[in-house]
Amino acid sequence: MPQHLDLDTIQARADAATDGPWYPDYVDGVIHDSEGRFVAQTTVNDPNPNATFIARARVDVPALIARIRELATDLTEMTHCRDAALRALHRDDIDTDIDVEDTIANALWGPGWDWEDERTPRLIARDVASEIRPALAKTTQQRDQALARVRELKAENERLRAR
């Protein structure tokens, strides 16, 4: 099971560190900031890989935190859209003038996606969400109207039987 990351704590540590970018000095294993001030030093026999890693961490960690937050937001939005679409698709007992499957398919095929680009899922989530929401809202409204009408008819049926 993946370990939970406390992004706020990691971000606070990154924010508290010396401003970057940092640069490794491969002669002595020292890492300096952009003004040449000492930040850290590696002391193993071959300090170059460690120095490179430490220096890059100053830029990489904030970038990774931002990307994780962006993906988490995208996942939340996609999950919301998926759940709403599934709820609408499984209400096939209610007749509507909206074909949710066509709405989803049209949104996905609309602009011609580059499936090799890692940004594609995020772009799809943003585009599809705006396309699907109106259809889901109308479908939900029609379902609610149909259910209200069913309740009215049941009540009328009971009233007539009681006579």
JSON list of C-alpha atoms in Angstrom, two decimals:
[
{"chain": "A", "resi": 1, "resn": "MET", "atom": "CA", "xyz": [0.00, 0.00, 0.00]},
{"chain": "A", "resi": 2, "resn": "PRO", "atom": "CA", "xyz": [1.43, 3.43, -0.91]},
{"chain": "A", "resi": 3, "resn": "GLN", "atom": "CA", "xyz": [2.57, 5.57, 1.97]},
{"chain": "A", "resi": 4, "resn": "HIS", "atom": "CA", "xyz": [0.59, 8.78, 2.51]},
{"chain": "A", "resi": 5, "resn": "LEU", "atom": "CA", "xyz": [2.63, 11.87, 1.68]},
{"chain": "A", "resi": 6, "resn": "ASP", "atom": "CA", "xyz": [2.10, 14.95, 3.80]},
{"chain": "A", "resi": 7, "resn": "LEU", "atom": "CA", "xyz": [2.60, 17.43, 0.96]},
{"chain": "A", "resi": 8, "resn": "ASP", "atom": "CA", "xyz": [2.16, 20.46, 3.21]},
{"chain": "A", "resi": 9, "resn": "THR", "atom": "CA", "xyz": [5.00, 19.31, 5.48]},
{"chain": "A", "resi": 10, "resn": "ILE", "atom": "CA", "xyz": [7.23, 18.48, 2.52]},
{"chain": "A", "resi": 11, "resn": "GLN", "atom": "CA", "xyz": [6.40, 21.86, 0.97]},
{"chain": "A", "resi": 12, "resn": "ALA", "atom": "CA", "xyz": [7.22, 23.62, 4.27]},
{"chain": "A", "resi": 13, "resn": "ARG", "atom": "CA", "xyz": [10.63, 21.92, 4.38]},
{"chain": "A", "resi": 14, "resn": "ALA", "atom": "CA", "xyz": [11.32, 22.91, 0.78]},
{"chain": "A", "resi": 15, "resn": "ASP", "atom": "CA", "xyz": [10.19, 26.50, 1.46]},
{"chain": "A", "resi": 16, "resn": "ALA", "atom": "CA", "xyz": [12.46, 26.71, 4.53]},
{"chain": "A", "resi": 17, "resn": "ALA", "atom": "CA", "xyz": [15.54, 25.53, 2.61]},
{"chain": "A", "resi": 18, "resn": "THR", "atom": "CA", "xyz": [18.01, 27.93, 1.01]},
{"chain": "A", "resi": 19, "resn": "ASP", "atom": "CA", "xyz": [16.61, 29.39, -2.20]},
{"chain": "A", "resi": 20, "resn": "GLY", "atom": "CA", "xyz": [17.62, 27.60, -5.38]},
{"chain": "A", "resi": 21, "resn": "PRO", "atom": "CA", "xyz": [18.70, 26.60, -7.80]},
{"chain": "A", "resi": 22, "resn": "TRP", "atom": "CA", "xyz": [21.71, 24.87, -6.30]},
{"chain": "A", "resi": 23, "resn": "TYR", "atom": "CA", "xyz": [24.88, 23.87, -8.15]},
{"chain": "A", "resi": 24, "resn": "PRO", "atom": "CA", "xyz": [27.27, 21.01, -7.37]},
{"chain": "A", "resi": 25, "resn": "ASP", "atom": "CA", "xyz": [31.04, 21.49, -7.37]},
{"chain": "A", "resi": 26, "resn": "TYR", "atom": "CA", "xyz": [32.35, 18.13, -8.53]},
{"chain": "A", "resi": 27, "resn": "VAL", "atom": "CA", "xyz": [35.89, 18.77, -7.29]},
{"chain": "A", "resi": 28, "resn": "ASP", "atom": "CA", "xyz": [35.07, 18.93, -3.58]},
{"chain": "A", "resi": 29, "resn": "GLY", "atom": "CA", "xyz": [31.45, 17.67, -3.49]},
{"chain": "A", "resi": 30, "resn": "VAL", "atom": "CA", "xyz": [30.18, 21.02, -2.22]},
{"chain": "A", "resi": 31, "resn": "ILE", "atom": "CA", "xyz": [26.75, 22.30, -3.26]},
{"chain": "A", "resi": 32, "resn": "HIS", "atom": "CA", "xyz": [26.37, 26.08, -3.64]},
{"chain": "A", "resi": 33, "resn": "ASP", "atom": "CA", "xyz": [23.38, 28.33, -4.17]},
{"chain": "A", "resi": 34, "resn": "SER", "atom": "CA", "xyz": [23.10, 30.69, -7.15]},
{"chain": "A", "resi": 35, "resn": "GLU", "atom": "CA", "xyz": [25.24, 33.28, -5.34]},
{"chain": "A", "resi": 36, "resn": "GLY", "atom": "CA", "xyz": [28.03, 30.80, -4.57]},
{"chain": "A", "resi": 37, "resn": "ARG", "atom": "CA", "xyz": [27.14, 30.34, -0.89]},
{"chain": "A", "resi": 38, "resn": "PHE", "atom": "CA", "xyz": [27.70, 26.94, 0.74]},
{"chain": "A", "resi": 39, "resn": "VAL", "atom": "CA", "xyz": [24.55, 24.79, 1.03]},
{"chain": "A", "resi": 40, "resn": "ALA", "atom": "CA", "xyz": [25.79, 21.24, 1.64]},
{"chain": "A", "resi": 41, "resn": "GLN", "atom": "CA", "xyz": [28.69, 18.89, 1.06]},
{"chain": "A", "resi": 42, "resn": "THR", "atom": "CA", "xyz": [28.99, 15.20, 0.27]},
{"chain": "A", "resi": 43, "resn": "THR", "atom": "CA", "xyz": [31.79, 13.19, 1.87]},
{"chain": "A", "resi": 44, "resn": "VAL", "atom": "CA", "xyz": [31.73, 9.76, 0.23]},
{"chain": "A", "resi": 45, "resn": "ASN", "atom": "CA", "xyz": [34.44, 8.48, -2.11]},
{"chain": "A", "resi": 46, "resn": "ASP", "atom": "CA", "xyz": [32.52, 9.45, -5.27]},
{"chain": "A", "resi": 47, "resn": "PRO", "atom": "CA", "xyz": [30.51, 12.55, -4.30]},
{"chain": "A", "resi": 48, "resn": "ASN", "atom": "CA", "xyz": [29.37, 13.48, -7.82]},
{"chain": "A", "resi": 49, "resn": "PRO", "atom": "CA", "xyz": [26.10, 11.47, -8.01]},
{"chain": "A", "resi": 50, "resn": "ASN", "atom": "CA", "xyz": [25.10, 12.57, -4.49]},
{"chain": "A", "resi": 51, "resn": "ALA", "atom": "CA", "xyz": [26.04, 16.18, -5.16]},
{"chain": "A", "resi": 52, "resn": "THR", "atom": "CA", "xyz": [23.99, 16.18, -8.36]},
{"chain": "A", "resi": 53, "resn": "PHE", "atom": "CA", "xyz": [21.02, 14.60, -6.59]},
{"chain": "A", "resi": 54, "resn": "ILE", "atom": "CA", "xyz": [21.13, 17.07, -3.68]},
{"chain": "A", "resi": 55, "resn": "ALA", "atom": "CA", "xyz": [21.53, 20.07, -5.98]},
{"chain": "A", "resi": 56, "resn": "ARG", "atom": "CA", "xyz": [18.66, 18.98, -8.25]},
{"chain": "A", "resi": 57, "resn": "ALA", "atom": "CA", "xyz": [16.40, 18.23, -5.27]},
{"chain": "A", "resi": 58, "resn": "ARG", "atom": "CA", "xyz": [16.06, 21.98, -4.62]},
{"chain": "A", "resi": 59, "resn": "VAL", "atom": "CA", "xyz": [14.24, 22.37, -7.94]},
{"chain": "A", "resi": 60, "resn": "ASP", "atom": "CA", "xyz": [12.83, 18.84, -8.33]},
{"chain": "A", "resi": 61, "resn": "VAL", "atom": "CA", "xyz": [11.02, 18.58, -4.97]},
{"chain": "A", "resi": 62, "resn": "PRO", "atom": "CA", "xyz": [8.85, 21.71, -5.41]},
{"chain": "A", "resi": 63, "resn": "ALA", "atom": "CA", "xyz": [8.13, 20.67, -9.02]},
{"chain": "A", "resi": 64, "resn": "LEU", "atom": "CA", "xyz": [7.11, 17.17, -7.89]},
{"chain": "A", "resi": 65, "resn": "ILE", "atom": "CA", "xyz": [4.87, 18.57, -5.14]},
{"chain": "A", "resi": 66, "resn": "ALA", "atom": "CA", "xyz": [3.15, 20.85, -7.65]},
{"chain": "A", "resi": 67, "resn": "ARG", "atom": "CA", "xyz": [2.69, 17.96, -10.09]},
{"chain": "A", "resi": 68, "resn": "ILE", "atom": "CA", "xyz": [1.28, 15.65, -7.39]},
{"chain": "A", "resi": 69, "resn": "ARG", "atom": "CA", "xyz": [-1.23, 18.32, -6.36]},
{"chain": "A", "resi": 70, "resn": "GLU", "atom": "CA", "xyz": [-2.19, 18.92, -9.99]},
{"chain": "A", "resi": 71, "resn": "LEU", "atom": "CA", "xyz": [-2.70, 15.19, -10.58]},
{"chain": "A", "resi": 72, "resn": "ALA", "atom": "CA", "xyz": [-4.69, 14.84, -7.35]},
{"chain": "A", "resi": 73, "resn": "THR", "atom": "CA", "xyz": [-6.98, 17.66, -8.49]},
{"chain": "A", "resi": 74, "resn": "ASP", "atom": "CA", "xyz": [-7.34, 16.05, -11.92]},
{"chain": "A", "resi": 75, "resn": "LEU", "atom": "CA", "xyz": [-8.07, 12.67, -10.32]},
{"chain": "A", "resi": 76, "resn": "THR", "atom": "CA", "xyz": [-10.76, 14.19, -8.12]},
{"chain": "A", "resi": 77, "resn": "GLU", "atom": "CA", "xyz": [-12.38, 15.89, -11.11]},
{"chain": "A", "resi": 78, "resn": "MET", "atom": "CA", "xyz": [-12.17, 12.77, -13.28]},
{"chain": "A", "resi": 79, "resn": "THR", "atom": "CA", "xyz": [-13.58, 10.61, -10.47]},
{"chain": "A", "resi": 80, "resn": "HIS", "atom": "CA", "xyz": [-16.46, 13.04, -10.01]},
{"chain": "A", "resi": 81, "resn": "CYS", "atom": "CA", "xyz": [-17.20, 13.02, -13.75]},
{"chain": "A", "resi": 82, "resn": "ARG", "atom": "CA", "xyz": [-16.91, 9.24, -13.96]},
{"chain": "A", "resi": 83, "resn": "ASP", "atom": "CA", "xyz": [-19.24, 8.71, -11.02]},
{"chain": "A", "resi": 84, "resn": "ALA", "atom": "CA", "xyz": [-21.78, 11.16, -12.39]},
{"chain": "A", "resi": 85, "resn": "ALA", "atom": "CA", "xyz": [-21.59, 9.56, -15.83]},
{"chain": "A", "resi": 86, "resn": "LEU", "atom": "CA", "xyz": [-22.01, 6.07, -14.36]},
{"chain": "A", "resi": 87, "resn": "ARG", "atom": "CA", "xyz": [-25.02, 7.18, -12.34]},
{"chain": "A", "resi": 88, "resn": "ALA", "atom": "CA", "xyz": [-26.57, 8.68, -15.46]},
{"chain": "A", "resi": 89, "resn": "LEU", "atom": "CA", "xyz": [-25.76, 5.66, -17.64]},
{"chain": "A", "resi": 90, "resn": "HIS", "atom": "CA", "xyz": [-27.33, 3.25, -15.16]},
{"chain": "A", "resi": 91, "resn": "ARG", "atom": "CA", "xyz": [-30.62, 5.15, -15.11]},
{"chain": "A", "resi": 92, "resn": "ASP", "atom": "CA", "xyz": [-31.74, 3.56, -18.36]},
{"chain": "A", "resi": 93, "resn": "ASP", "atom": "CA", "xyz": [-35.22, 3.01, -16.94]},
{"chain": "A", "resi": 94, "resn": "ILE", "atom": "CA", "xyz": [-35.90, 6.73, -17.40]},
{"chain": "A", "resi": 95, "resn": "ASP", "atom": "CA", "xyz": [-36.49, 7.91, -20.97]},
{"chain": "A", "resi": 96, "resn": "THR", "atom": "CA", "xyz": [-34.49, 11.04, -21.81]},
{"chain": "A", "resi": 97, "resn": "ASP", "atom": "CA", "xyz": [-33.64, 12.95, -24.95]},
{"chain": "A", "resi": 98, "resn": "ILE", "atom": "CA", "xyz": [-29.94, 13.02, -24.03]},
{"chain": "A", "resi": 99, "resn": "ASP", "atom": "CA", "xyz": [-27.60, 10.21, -25.01]},
{"chain": "A", "resi": 100, "resn": "VAL", "atom": "CA", "xyz": [-24.89, 10.43, -22.37]},
{"chain": "A", "resi": 101, "resn": "GLU", "atom": "CA", "xyz": [-22.70, 7.86, -24.11]},
{"chain": "A", "resi": 102, "resn": "ASP", "atom": "CA", "xyz": [-22.69, 9.97, -27.29]},
{"chain": "A", "resi": 103, "resn": "THR", "atom": "CA", "xyz": [-21.95, 13.09, -25.26]},
{"chain": "A", "resi": 104, "resn": "ILE", "atom": "CA", "xyz": [-18.93, 11.42, -23.67]},
{"chain": "A", "resi": 105, "resn": "ALA", "atom": "CA", "xyz": [-17.70, 9.94, -26.96]},
{"chain": "A", "resi": 106, "resn": "ASN", "atom": "CA", "xyz": [-18.06, 13.26, -28.78]},
{"chain": "A", "resi": 107, "resn": "ALA", "atom": "CA", "xyz": [-16.09, 15.06, -26.08]},
{"chain": "A", "resi": 108, "resn": "LEU", "atom": "CA", "xyz": [-13.29, 12.49, -26.24]},
{"chain": "A", "resi": 109, "resn": "TRP", "atom": "CA", "xyz": [-12.98, 12.48, -30.02]},
{"chain": "A", "resi": 110, "resn": "GLY", "atom": "CA", "xyz": [-13.56, 16.20, -30.51]},
{"chain": "A", "resi": 111, "resn": "PRO", "atom": "CA", "xyz": [-10.15, 17.86, -30.69]},
{"chain": "A", "resi": 112, "resn": "GLY", "atom": "CA", "xyz": [-8.08, 14.80, -31.72]},
{"chain": "A", "resi": 113, "resn": "TRP", "atom": "CA", "xyz": [-6.00, 13.79, -28.73]},
{"chain": "A", "resi": 114, "resn": "ASP", "atom": "CA", "xyz": [-2.30, 12.92, -28.75]},
{"chain": "A", "resi": 115, "resn": "TRP", "atom": "CA", "xyz": [-2.40, 9.71, -26.73]},
{"chain": "A", "resi": 116, "resn": "GLU", "atom": "CA", "xyz": [1.42, 9.65, -26.47]},
{"chain": "A", "resi": 117, "resn": "ASP", "atom": "CA", "xyz": [1.44, 12.96, -24.56]},
{"chain": "A", "resi": 118, "resn": "GLU", "atom": "CA", "xyz": [1.38, 12.48, -20.76]},
{"chain": "A", "resi": 119, "resn": "ARG", "atom": "CA", "xyz": [-0.74, 15.62, -20.39]},
{"chain": "A", "resi": 120, "resn": "THR", "atom": "CA", "xyz": [-3.59, 14.09, -22.42]},
{"chain": "A", "resi": 121, "resn": "PRO", "atom": "CA", "xyz": [-5.58, 12.63, -19.45]},
{"chain": "A", "resi": 122, "resn": "ARG", "atom": "CA", "xyz": [-5.55, 16.02, -17.70]},
{"chain": "A", "resi": 123, "resn": "LEU", "atom": "CA", "xyz": [-6.63, 17.81, -20.87]},
{"chain": "A", "resi": 124, "resn": "ILE", "atom": "CA", "xyz": [-9.39, 15.26, -21.44]},
{"chain": "A", "resi": 125, "resn": "ALA", "atom": "CA", "xyz": [-10.62, 15.65, -17.87]},
{"chain": "A", "resi": 126, "resn": "ARG", "atom": "CA", "xyz": [-10.90, 19.40, -18.29]},
{"chain": "A", "resi": 127, "resn": "ASP", "atom": "CA", "xyz": [-12.59, 19.27, -21.70]},
{"chain": "A", "resi": 128, "resn": "VAL", "atom": "CA", "xyz": [-14.87, 16.33, -20.98]},
{"chain": "A", "resi": 129, "resn": "ALA", "atom": "CA", "xyz": [-16.02, 17.74, -17.65]},
{"chain": "A", "resi": 130, "resn": "SER", "atom": "CA", "xyz": [-17.36, 20.88, -19.27]},
{"chain": "A", "resi": 131, "resn": "GLU", "atom": "CA", "xyz": [-19.04, 18.83, -22.02]},
{"chain": "A", "resi": 132, "resn": "ILE", "atom": "CA", "xyz": [-20.60, 16.24, -19.73]},
{"chain": "A", "resi": 133, "resn": "ARG", "atom": "CA", "xyz": [-21.88, 18.46, -16.92]},
{"chain": "A", "resi": 134, "resn": "PRO", "atom": "CA", "xyz": [-24.79, 19.99, -18.87]},
{"chain": "A", "resi": 135, "resn": "ALA", "atom": "CA", "xyz": [-25.86, 16.58, -20.19]},
{"chain": "A", "resi": 136, "resn": "LEU", "atom": "CA", "xyz": [-25.71, 15.06, -16.73]},
{"chain": "A", "resi": 137, "resn": "ALA", "atom": "CA", "xyz": [-27.58, 17.97, -15.21]},
{"chain": "A", "resi": 138, "resn": "LYS", "atom": "CA", "xyz": [-30.34, 17.70, -17.81]},
{"chain": "A", "resi": 139, "resn": "THR", "atom": "CA", "xyz": [-30.49, 13.91, -17.46]},
{"chain": "A", "resi": 140, "resn": "THR", "atom": "CA", "xyz": [-30.70, 14.20, -13.68]},
{"chain": "A", "resi": 141, "resn": "GLN", "atom": "CA", "xyz": [-33.42, 16.84, -13.97]},
{"chain": "A", "resi": 142, "resn": "GLN", "atom": "CA", "xyz": [-35.42, 14.66, -16.35]},
{"chain": "A", "resi": 143, "resn": "ARG", "atom": "CA", "xyz": [-35.00, 11.66, -14.04]},
{"chain": "A", "resi": 144, "resn": "ASP", "atom": "CA", "xyz": [-36.22, 13.69, -11.07]},
{"chain": "A", "resi": 145, "resn": "GLN", "atom": "CA", "xyz": [-39.23, 14.90, -13.07]},
{"chain": "A", "resi": 146, "resn": "ALA", "atom": "CA", "xyz": [-40.03, 11.35, -14.14]},
{"chain": "A", "resi": 147, "resn": "LEU", "atom": "CA", "xyz": [-39.75, 10.07, -10.57]},
{"chain": "A", "resi": 148, "resn": "ALA", "atom": "CA", "xyz": [-42.01, 12.88, -9.34]},
{"chain": "A", "resi": 149, "resn": "ARG", "atom": "CA", "xyz": [-44.55, 11.96, -12.02]},
{"chain": "A", "resi": 150, "resn": "VAL", "atom": "CA", "xyz": [-44.37, 8.29, -10.98]},
{"chain": "A", "resi": 151, "resn": "ARG", "atom": "CA", "xyz": [-45.08, 9.32, -7.38]},
{"chain": "A", "resi": 152, "resn": "GLU", "atom": "CA", "xyz": [-48.05, 11.41, -8.54]},
{"chain": "A", "resi": 153, "resn": "LEU", "atom": "CA", "xyz": [-49.45, 8.52, -10.56]},
{"chain": "A", "resi": 154, "resn": "LYS", "atom": "CA", "xyz": [-49.00, 6.08, -7.66]},
{"chain": "A", "resi": 155, "resn": "ALA", "atom": "CA", "xyz": [-50.81, 8.47, -5.33]},
{"chain": "A", "resi": 156, "resn": "GLU", "atom": "CA", "xyz": [-53.61, 8.91, -7.89]},
{"chain": "A", "resi": 157, "resn": "ASN", "atom": "CA", "xyz": [-53.82, 5.14, -8.31]},
{"chain": "A", "resi": 158, "resn": "GLU", "atom": "CA", "xyz": [-54.11, 4.64, -4.54]},
{"chain": "A", "resi": 159, "resn": "ARG", "atom": "CA", "xyz": [-56.75, 7.38, -4.31]},
{"chain": "A", "resi": 160, "resn": "LEU", "atom": "CA", "xyz": [-58.82, 5.77, -7.06]},
{"chain": "A", "resi": 161, "resn": "ARG", "atom": "CA", "xyz": [-58.54, 2.30, -5.50]},
{"chain": "A", "resi": 162, "resn": "ALA", "atom": "CA", "xyz": [-59.68, 3.68, -2.16]},
{"chain": "A", "resi": 163, "resn": "ARG", "atom": "CA", "xyz": [-63.05, 4.75, -3.63]}
]
